[in-house]
Coordinates of C-alpha atoms and ligand atoms in Angstrom, one line a residue:
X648 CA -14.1 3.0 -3.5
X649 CA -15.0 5.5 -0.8
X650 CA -12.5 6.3 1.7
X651 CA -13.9 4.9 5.1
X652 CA -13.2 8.1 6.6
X653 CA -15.6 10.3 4.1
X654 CA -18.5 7.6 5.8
X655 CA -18.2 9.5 9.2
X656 CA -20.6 7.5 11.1
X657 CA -20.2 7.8 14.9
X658 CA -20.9 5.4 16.5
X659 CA -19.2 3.1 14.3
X660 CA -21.4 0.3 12.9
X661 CA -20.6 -3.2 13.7
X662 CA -20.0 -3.8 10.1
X663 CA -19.4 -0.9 7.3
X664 CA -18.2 -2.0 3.4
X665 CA -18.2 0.9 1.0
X666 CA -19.3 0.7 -2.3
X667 CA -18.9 2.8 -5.5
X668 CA -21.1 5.7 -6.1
X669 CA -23.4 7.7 -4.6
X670 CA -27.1 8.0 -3.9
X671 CA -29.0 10.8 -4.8
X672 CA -32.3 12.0 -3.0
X673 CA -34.2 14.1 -6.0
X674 CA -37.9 15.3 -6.5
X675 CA -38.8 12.2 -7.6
X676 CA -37.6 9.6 -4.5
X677 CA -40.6 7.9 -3.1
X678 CA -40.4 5.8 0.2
X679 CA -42.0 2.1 0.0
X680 CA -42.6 0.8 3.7
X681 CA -43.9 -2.6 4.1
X682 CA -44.6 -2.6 7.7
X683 CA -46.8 -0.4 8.8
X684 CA -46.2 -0.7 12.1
X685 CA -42.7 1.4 11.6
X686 CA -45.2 4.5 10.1
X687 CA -44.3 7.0 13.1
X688 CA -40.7 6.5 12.8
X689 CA -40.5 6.7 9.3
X690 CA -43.1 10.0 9.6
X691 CA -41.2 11.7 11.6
X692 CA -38.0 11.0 10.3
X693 CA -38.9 11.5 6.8
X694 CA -40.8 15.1 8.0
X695 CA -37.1 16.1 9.7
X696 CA -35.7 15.2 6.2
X697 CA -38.1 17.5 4.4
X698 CA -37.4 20.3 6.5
X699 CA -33.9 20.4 5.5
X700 CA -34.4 19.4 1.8
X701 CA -37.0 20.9 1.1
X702 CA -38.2 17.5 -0.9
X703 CA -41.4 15.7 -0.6
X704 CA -39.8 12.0 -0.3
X705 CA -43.3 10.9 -0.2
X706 CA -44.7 7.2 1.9
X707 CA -45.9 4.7 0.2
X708 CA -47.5 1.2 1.0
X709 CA -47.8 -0.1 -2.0
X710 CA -45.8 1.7 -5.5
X711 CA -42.4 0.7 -5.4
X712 CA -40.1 3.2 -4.9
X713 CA -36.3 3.9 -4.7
X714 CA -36.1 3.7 -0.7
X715 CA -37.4 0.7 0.4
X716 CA -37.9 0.0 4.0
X717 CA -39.0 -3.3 6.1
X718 CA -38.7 -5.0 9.2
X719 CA -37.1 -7.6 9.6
X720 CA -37.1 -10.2 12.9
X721 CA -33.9 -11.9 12.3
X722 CA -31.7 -8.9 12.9
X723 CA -31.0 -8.6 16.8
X724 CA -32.7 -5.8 19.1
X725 CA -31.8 -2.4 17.9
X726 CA -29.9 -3.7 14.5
X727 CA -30.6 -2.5 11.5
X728 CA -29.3 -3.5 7.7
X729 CA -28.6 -0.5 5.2
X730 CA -27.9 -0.9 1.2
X731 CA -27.3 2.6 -0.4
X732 CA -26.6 1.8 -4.0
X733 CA -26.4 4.6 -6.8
X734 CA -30.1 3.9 -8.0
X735 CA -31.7 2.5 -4.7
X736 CA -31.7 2.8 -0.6
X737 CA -32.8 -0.3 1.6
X738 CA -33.4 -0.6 4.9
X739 CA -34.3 -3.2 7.3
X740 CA -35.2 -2.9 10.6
X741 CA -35.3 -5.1 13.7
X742 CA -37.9 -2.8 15.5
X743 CA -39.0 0.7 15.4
X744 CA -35.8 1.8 17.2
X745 CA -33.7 0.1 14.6
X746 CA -35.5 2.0 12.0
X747 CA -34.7 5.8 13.9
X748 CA -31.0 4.4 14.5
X749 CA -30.7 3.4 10.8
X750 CA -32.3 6.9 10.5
X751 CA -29.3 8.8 12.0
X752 CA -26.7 6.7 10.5
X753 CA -28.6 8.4 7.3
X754 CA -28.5 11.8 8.2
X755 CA -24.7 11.6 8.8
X756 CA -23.8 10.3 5.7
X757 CA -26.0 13.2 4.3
X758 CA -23.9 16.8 4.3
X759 CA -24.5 18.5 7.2
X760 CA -26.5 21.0 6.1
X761 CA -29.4 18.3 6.9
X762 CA -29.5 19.4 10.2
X763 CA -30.5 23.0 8.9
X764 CA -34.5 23.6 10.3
X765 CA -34.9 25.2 6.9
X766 CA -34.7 24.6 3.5
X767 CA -31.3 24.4 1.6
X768 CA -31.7 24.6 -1.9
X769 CA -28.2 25.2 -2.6
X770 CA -27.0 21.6 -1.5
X771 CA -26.0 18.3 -3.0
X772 CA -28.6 15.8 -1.2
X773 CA -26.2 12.5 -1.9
X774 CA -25.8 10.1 0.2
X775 CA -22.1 7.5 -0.6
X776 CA -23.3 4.1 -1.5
X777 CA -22.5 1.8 1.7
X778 CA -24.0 -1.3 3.0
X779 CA -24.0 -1.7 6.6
X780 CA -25.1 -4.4 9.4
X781 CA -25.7 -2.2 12.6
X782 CA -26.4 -3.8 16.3
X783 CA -25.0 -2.3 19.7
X784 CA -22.6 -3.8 22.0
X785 CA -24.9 -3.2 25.1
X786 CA -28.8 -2.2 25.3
X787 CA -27.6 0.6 28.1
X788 CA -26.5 3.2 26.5
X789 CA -26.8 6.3 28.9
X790 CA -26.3 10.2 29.8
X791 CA -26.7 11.7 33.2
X792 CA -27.9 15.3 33.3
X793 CA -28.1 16.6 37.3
X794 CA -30.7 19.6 37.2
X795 CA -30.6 19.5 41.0
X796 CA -27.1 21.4 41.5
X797 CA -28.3 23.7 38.3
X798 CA -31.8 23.9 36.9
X799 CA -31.9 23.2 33.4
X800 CA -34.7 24.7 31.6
X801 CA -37.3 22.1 29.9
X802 CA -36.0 23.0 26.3
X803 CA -32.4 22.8 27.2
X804 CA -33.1 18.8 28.7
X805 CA -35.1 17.9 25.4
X806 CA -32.4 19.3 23.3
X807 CA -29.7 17.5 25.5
X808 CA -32.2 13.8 24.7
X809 CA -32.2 14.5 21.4
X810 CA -28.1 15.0 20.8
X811 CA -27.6 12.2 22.7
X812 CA -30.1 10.1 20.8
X813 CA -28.4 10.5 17.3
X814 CA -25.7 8.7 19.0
X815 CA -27.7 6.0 19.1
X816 CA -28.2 6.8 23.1
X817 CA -30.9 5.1 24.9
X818 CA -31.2 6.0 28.3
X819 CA -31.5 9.5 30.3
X820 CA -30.7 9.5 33.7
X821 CA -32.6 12.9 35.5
X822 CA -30.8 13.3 38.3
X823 CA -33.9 15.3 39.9
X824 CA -33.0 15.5 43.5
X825 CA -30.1 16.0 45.4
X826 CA -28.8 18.4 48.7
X827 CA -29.1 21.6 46.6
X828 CA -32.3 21.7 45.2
X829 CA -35.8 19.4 44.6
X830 CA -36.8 19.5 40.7
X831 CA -39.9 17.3 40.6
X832 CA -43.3 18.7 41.4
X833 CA -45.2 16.2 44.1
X834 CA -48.8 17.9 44.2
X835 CA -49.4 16.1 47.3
X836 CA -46.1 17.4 49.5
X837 CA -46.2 21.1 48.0
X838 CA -43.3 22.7 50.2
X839 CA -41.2 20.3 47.9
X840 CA -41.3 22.5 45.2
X841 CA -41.9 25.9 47.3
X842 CA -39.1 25.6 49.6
X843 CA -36.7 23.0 48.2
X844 CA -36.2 24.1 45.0
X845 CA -35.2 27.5 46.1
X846 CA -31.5 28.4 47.2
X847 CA -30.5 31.6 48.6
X848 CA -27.5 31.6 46.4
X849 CA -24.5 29.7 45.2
X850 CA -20.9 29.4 45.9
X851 CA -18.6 31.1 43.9
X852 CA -15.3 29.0 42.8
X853 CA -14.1 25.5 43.5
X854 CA -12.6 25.6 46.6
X855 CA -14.7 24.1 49.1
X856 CA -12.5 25.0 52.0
X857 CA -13.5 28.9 51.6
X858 CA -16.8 30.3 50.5
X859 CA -17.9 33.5 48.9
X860 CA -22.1 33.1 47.6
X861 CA -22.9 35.2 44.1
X862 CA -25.9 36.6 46.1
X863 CA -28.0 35.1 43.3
X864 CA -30.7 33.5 44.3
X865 CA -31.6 30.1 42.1
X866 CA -33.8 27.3 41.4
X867 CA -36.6 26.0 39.3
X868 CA -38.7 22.8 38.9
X869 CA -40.6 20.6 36.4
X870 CA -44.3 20.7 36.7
X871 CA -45.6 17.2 36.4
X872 CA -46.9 18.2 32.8
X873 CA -43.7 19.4 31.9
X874 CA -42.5 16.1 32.8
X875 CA -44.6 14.5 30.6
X876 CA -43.8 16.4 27.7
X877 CA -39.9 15.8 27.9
X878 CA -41.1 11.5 28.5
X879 CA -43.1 12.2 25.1
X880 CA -40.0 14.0 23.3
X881 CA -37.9 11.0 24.9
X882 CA -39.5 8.3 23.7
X883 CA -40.3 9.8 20.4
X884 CA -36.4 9.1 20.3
X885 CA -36.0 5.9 21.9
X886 CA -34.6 7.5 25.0
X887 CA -36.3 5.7 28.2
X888 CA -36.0 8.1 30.9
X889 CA -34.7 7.0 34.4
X890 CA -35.3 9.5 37.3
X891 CA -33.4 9.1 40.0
X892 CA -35.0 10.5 43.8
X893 CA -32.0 10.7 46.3
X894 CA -32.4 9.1 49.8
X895 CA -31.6 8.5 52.4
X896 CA -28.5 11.2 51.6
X897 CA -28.2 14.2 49.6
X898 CA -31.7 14.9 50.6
X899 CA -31.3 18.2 52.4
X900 CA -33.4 20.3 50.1
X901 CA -36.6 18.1 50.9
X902 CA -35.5 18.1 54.4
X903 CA -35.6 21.5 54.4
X904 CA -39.1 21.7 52.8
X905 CA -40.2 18.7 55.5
X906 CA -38.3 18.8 58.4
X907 CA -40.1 16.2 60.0
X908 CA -38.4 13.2 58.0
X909 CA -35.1 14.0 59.0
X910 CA -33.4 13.1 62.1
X911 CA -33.1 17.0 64.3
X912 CA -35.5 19.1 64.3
X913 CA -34.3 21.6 62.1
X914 CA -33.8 23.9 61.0
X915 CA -32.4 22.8 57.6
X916 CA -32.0 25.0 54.6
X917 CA -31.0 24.5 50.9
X918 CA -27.7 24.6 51.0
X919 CA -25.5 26.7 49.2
X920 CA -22.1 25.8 49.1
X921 CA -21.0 22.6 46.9
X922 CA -19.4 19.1 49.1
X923 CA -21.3 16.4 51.1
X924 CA -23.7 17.4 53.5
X925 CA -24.7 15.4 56.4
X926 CA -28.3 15.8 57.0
X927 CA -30.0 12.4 55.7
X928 CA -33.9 11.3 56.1
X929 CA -34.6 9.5 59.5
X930 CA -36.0 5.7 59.4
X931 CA -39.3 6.5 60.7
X932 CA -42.3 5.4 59.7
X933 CA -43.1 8.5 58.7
X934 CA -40.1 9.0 56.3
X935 CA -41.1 5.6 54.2
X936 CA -44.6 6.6 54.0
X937 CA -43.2 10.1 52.4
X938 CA -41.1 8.6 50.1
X939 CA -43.3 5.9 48.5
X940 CA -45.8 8.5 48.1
X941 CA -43.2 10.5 46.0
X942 CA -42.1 6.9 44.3
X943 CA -45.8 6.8 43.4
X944 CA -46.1 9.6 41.8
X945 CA -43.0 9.0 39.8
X946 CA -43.9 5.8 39.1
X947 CA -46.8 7.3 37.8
X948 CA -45.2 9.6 35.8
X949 CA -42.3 7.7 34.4
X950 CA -42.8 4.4 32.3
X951 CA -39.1 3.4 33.0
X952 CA -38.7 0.1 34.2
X953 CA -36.0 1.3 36.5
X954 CA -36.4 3.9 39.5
X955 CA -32.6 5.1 40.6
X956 CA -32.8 6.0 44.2
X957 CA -29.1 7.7 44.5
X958 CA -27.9 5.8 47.5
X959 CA -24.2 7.6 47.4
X960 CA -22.4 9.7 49.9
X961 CA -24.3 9.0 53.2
X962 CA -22.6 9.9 56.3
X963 CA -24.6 8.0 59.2
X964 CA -23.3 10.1 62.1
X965 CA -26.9 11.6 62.5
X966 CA -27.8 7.5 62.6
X967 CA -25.1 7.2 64.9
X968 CA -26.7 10.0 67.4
X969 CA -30.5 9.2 66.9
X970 CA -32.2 7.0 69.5
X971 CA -35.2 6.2 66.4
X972 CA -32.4 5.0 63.8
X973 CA -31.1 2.9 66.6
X974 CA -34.3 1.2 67.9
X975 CA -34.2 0.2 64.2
X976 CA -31.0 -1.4 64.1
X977 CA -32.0 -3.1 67.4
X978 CA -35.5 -4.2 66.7
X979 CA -34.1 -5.8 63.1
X980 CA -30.7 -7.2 64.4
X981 CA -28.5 -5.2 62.5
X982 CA -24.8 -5.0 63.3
X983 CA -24.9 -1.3 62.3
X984 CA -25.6 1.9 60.2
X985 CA -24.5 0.3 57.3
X986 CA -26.6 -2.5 57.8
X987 CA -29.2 0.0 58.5
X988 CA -28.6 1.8 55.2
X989 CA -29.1 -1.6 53.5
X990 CA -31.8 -2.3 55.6
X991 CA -33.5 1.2 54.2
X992 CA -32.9 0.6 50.7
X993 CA -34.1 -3.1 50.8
X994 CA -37.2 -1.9 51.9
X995 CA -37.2 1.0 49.4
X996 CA -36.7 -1.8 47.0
X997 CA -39.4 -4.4 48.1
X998 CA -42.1 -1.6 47.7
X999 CA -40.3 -1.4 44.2
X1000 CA -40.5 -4.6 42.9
X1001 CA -44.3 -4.9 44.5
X1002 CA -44.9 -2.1 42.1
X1003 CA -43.4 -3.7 38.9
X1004 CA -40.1 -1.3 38.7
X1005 CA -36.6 -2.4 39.3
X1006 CA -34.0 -0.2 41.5
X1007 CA -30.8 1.0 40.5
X1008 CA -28.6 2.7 43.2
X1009 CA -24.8 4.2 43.6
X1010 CA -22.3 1.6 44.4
X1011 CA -22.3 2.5 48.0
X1012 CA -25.4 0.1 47.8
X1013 CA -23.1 -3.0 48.3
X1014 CA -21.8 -1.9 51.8
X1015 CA -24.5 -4.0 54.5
X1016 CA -25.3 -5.9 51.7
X1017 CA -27.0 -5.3 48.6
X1018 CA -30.9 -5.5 48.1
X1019 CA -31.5 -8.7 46.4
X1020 CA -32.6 -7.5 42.7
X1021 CA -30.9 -4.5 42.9
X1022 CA -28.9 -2.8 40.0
X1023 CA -25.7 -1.2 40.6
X1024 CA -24.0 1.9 39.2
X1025 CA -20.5 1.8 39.8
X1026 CA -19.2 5.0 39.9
X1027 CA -16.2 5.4 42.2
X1028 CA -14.0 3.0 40.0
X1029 CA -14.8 -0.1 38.6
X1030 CA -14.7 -2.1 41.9
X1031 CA -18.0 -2.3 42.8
X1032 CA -19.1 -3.0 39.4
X1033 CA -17.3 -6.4 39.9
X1034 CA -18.3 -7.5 43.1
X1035 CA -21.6 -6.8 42.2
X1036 CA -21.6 -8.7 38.7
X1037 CA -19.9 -11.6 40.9
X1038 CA -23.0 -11.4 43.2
X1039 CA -24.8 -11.7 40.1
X1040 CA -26.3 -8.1 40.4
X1041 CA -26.5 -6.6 37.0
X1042 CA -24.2 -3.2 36.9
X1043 CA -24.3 0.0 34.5
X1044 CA -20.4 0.9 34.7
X1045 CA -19.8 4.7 35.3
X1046 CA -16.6 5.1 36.7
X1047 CA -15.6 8.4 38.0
X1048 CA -12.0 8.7 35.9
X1049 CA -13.1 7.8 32.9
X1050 CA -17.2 9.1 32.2
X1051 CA -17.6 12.2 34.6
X1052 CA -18.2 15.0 32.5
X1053 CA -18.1 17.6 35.0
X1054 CA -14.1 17.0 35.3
X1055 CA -12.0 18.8 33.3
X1056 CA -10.8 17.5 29.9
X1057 CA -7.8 19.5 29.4
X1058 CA -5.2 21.4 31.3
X1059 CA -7.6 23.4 34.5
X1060 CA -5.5 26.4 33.7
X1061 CA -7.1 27.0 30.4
X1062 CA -9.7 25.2 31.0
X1063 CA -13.9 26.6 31.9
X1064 CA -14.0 25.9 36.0
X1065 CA -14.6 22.6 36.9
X1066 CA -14.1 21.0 39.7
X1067 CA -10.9 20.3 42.3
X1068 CA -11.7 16.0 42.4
X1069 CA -9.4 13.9 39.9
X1070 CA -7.5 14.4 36.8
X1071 CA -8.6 15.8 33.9
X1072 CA -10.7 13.4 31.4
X1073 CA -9.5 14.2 27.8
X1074 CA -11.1 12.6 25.0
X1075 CA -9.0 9.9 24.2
X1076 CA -9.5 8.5 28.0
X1077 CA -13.0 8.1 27.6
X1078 CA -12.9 6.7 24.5
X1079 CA -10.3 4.0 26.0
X1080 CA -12.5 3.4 28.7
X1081 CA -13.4 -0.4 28.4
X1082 CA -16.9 -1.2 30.4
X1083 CA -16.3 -4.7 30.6
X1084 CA -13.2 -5.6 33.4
X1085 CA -10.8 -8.5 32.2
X1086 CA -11.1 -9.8 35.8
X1087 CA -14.7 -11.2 35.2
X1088 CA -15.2 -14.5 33.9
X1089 CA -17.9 -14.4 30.4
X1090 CA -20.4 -15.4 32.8
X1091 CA -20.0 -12.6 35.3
X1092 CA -19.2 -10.1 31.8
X1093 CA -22.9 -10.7 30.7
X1094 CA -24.1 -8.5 33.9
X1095 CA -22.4 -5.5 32.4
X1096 CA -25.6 -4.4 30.7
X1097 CA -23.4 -1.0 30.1
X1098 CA -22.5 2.5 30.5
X1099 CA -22.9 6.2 31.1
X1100 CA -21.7 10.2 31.0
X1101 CA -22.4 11.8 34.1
X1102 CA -22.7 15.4 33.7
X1103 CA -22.8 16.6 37.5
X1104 CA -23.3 20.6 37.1
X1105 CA -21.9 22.0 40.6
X1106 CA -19.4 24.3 38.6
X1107 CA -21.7 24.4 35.4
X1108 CA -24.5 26.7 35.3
X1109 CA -24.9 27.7 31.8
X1110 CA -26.1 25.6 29.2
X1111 CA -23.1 26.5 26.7
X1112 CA -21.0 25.5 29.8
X1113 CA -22.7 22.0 30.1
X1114 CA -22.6 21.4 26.3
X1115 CA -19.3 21.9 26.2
X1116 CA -18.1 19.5 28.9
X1117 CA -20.3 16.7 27.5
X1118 CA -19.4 17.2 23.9
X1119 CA -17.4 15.8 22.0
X1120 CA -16.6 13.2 25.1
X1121 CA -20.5 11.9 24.4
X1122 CA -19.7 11.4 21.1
X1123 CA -16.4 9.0 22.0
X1124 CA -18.6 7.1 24.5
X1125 CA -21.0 6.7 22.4
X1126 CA -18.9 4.1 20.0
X1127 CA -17.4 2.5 23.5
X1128 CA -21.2 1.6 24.6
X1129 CA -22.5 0.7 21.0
X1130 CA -19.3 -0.2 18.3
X1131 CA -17.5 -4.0 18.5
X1132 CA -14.6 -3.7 20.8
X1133 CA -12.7 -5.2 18.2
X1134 CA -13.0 -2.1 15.9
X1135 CA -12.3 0.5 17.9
X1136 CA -9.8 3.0 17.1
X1137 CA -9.1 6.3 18.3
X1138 CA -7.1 7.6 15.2
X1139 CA -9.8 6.3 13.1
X1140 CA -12.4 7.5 15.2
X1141 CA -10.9 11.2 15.6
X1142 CA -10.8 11.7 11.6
X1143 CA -14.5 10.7 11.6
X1144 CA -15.3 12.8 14.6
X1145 CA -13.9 15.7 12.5
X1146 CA -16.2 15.1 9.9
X1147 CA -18.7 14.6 11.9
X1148 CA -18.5 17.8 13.9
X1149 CA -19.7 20.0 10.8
X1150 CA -23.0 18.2 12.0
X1151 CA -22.7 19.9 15.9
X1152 CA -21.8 22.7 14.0
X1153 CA -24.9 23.1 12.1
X1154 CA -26.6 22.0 15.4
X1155 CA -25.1 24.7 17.2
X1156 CA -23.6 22.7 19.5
X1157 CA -20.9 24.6 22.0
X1158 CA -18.6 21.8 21.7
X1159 CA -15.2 21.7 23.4
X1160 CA -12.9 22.0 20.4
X1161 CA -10.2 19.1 19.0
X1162 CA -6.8 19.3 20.8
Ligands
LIG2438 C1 -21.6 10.3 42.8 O1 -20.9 10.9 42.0 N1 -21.7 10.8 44.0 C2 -22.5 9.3 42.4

């Protein structure tokens, strides 16, 4: 019998019985696949095996062989079935991104030299002989990146989908805009990109009451090609990619490229110093006509379903003093900015839906009264999470003390910098962190469609730094978003985790390391 612990698959699969033996992949291993309509998964699956093996594990439709792989409707969304005896390897999948997922449950159970982009001669290619019946808990599965606080480079975001996805992640959230810099080019509103995704410089240290700049200027954007060529890498892994445009707060940096859609004259700047700002887009005409000519374009751009339009943080005090905001709230009978704010995002959402795509916005999207088919993200605790589900709003729960990995996870003093808000979020809090509150009836549970990381990047501006605060804590939410409640285990899941980390390793992931 193997020891459960030597199959170190993370996230754990609903169902997992070891078996005597192992598997061995040798010159001669074929691949039969009866469906051919899996033949890009299993092609570039099987070429990422090759690299690392060095074996030909040639695809066949019609020779038997010792891998056999099939579909297999019965098996729900995302599940897969996998049989690895001593002399044969079946898999059945309930779609293609079954197959990749039963995929990467494979390359764990393979030594982690599979993760090598070269070939290792030297090494054992066995596999233990398992069966497993795979399915996750909830179909969102998600990572925030924000590249508006720091600009990530293009390979740095595909390399962040494709970690993510061999956790059996399924949904990025590009958090594109925000105060501090605009990271999406708009051809038709250039200054976007010219001005607003430039800063002067950026705050040194975490303590917003003082400032000190570094003097260094930064920024950086995606190119709308670009953009298409991290959707491609994405989906290639069964990561949809939701990109979130800001409004009607944290929009300074536009505002600052187009100063006529906010609500002074100006001037604005990108800031450079970390905290809520209060400049916020005015409720003109104007302003709507702006924004759902940027919506277009992303709408172009990005297949997702959803369109996050922020929604958090927006102080209405500029509302408060501008006779155009209030000639709104008069002229629709609202009893006041937050009604206006609701008001704002309703509209933002009609235009939406007329287009096909769903919204998703922060919590703060309940206060006035939420849009009628909007989606929250509940991110200051679990609160708004349940009154929306109660409204029957469907939620992605995201809470602040349990998934922000821009907190620290260990004692600040030896700790990277991170910032001053809440306690620090070791490992074993987020992989306690339960999506679905008791409070909510079965009913009510069912709008919990799941959960995410946010990796905010105010006090992380290296890409070492932000792989280290999201790893391993991506790893333990990955099992709390895709493994049974009922099997979890964090004593059980830390002696997998350090198997499992020989595979970062051979990535070369900068992982925080095991207290
Ligand atoms: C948020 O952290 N302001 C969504």
């Amino acid at each position: 019998m193997q020891d459960l612990e030597t199959i170190a698959i993370i996230p754990a699969p609903a169902e997992i019985r070891p078996l005597q033996g192992r598997f061995r992949l040798g010159p001669s291993t074929a691949i039969h696949l009866t469906d051919p309509g899996l033949e890009p998964v299993v092609d570039r699956e099987v070429q990422r095996l090759r690299a690392s093996t060095g074996l030909e594990l040639p695809v066949t439709s019609n020779e038997p062989a010792d891998i056999v792989i099939a579909s297999d409707a019965s098996i729900p969304p995302e599940g897969y079935r996998l049989e690895v005896g001593p002399d044969a390897v079946r898999m059945q999948a309930a779609d293609a991104a079954a197959l990749f997922y039963a995929f990467q449950s494979i390359r764990q159970l393979l030594p982690p030299e599979v993760e090598c982009e070269h070939i290792r001669s030297d090494v054992d290619w066995s596999l233990p002989a398992v069966e497993i019946a795979d399915h996750p808990r909830f179909a969102y599965r998600g990572l925030m990146l924000d590249v508006s606080r720091h600009f990530y480079e293009v390979d740095f975001v595909k390399r962040f989908i494709d970690l993510m996805s061999r956790y059996k992640f399924n949904r990025f959230h590009w958090h594109l805009t925000d105060d501090h810099g605009w990271r999406i080019e708009i051809p038709a509103y250039p200054r976007l990109t010219e001005v607003g995704a430039w800063r002067s410089e950026t705050m040194v240290g975490n303590n917003l009451k003082t400032y000190a700049g570094d003097g260094i200027p930064h920024g950086g954007f995606y190119t709308q090609d670009e953009i298409r060529e991290v959707l491609d890498y994405a989906a290639q892994r069964f990561v949809t990619v939701i990109p979130e445009i800001e409004m009607p707060g944290h929009s300074t940096a536009a505002l600052a490229a187009y100063p006529e859609f906010g609500c002074h004259s100006g001037p604005y700047e990108v800031p450079t110093g970390w905290g809520i700002k209060s400049d916020i887009y005015c409720p003109s005409e104007a302003t709507f006509g702006f924004l759902e000519d940027v919506l277009t374009d992303v709408m172009q751009l990005f297949p997702s379903e959803y369109i996050h339009i922020g929604a958090d943080e927006v102080p209405k005090d500029q509302w408060r003093d501008n006779s155009l905001a209030q000639e709104v709230i008069a002229r629709e009978g609202l009893a006041d900015e937050d009604e206006l704010q609701s008001w704002f995002i309703r509209r933002i959402e009609a235009f939406l839906n007329a287009n096909g795509r769903r919204l998703i916005g922060w919590d703060e999207i309940l206060e006035g009264g939420l849009a009628p088919n909007a989606t929250v993200m509940s991110w200051r605790d679990m609160i708004g999470g349940i009154e929306a589900a109660r409204q029957g709003h469907d939620v992605i729960m995201t809470p602040k003390d349990y998934v922000y990995f821009d907190y620290f996870q260990g004692d600040p003093a030896s700790e990277p910098l991170a910032g001053r808000f809440g306690h620090p979020i070791p490992l074993d809090t987020v992989y306690g962190f339960e999506p679905i509150p008791g409070e909510l009836t079965e009913r009510e549970a069912q709008h919990i469609i799941g959960a995410q990381g946010n990796v905010w990047t105010e006090f992380i501006s290296t890409r070492e730094h932000a792989e280290y605060m999201s790893y391993p804590r991506a790893v333990a939410l990955s099992e709390v978003v895709w493994s049974p409640k009922a099997t979890r285990s964090f004593e059980g899941f830390s002696r997998r985790l350090s198997a499992n980390l020989a595979h970062l390793d051979a990535l070369g992931v900068n992982y925080r390391a095991l207290d």
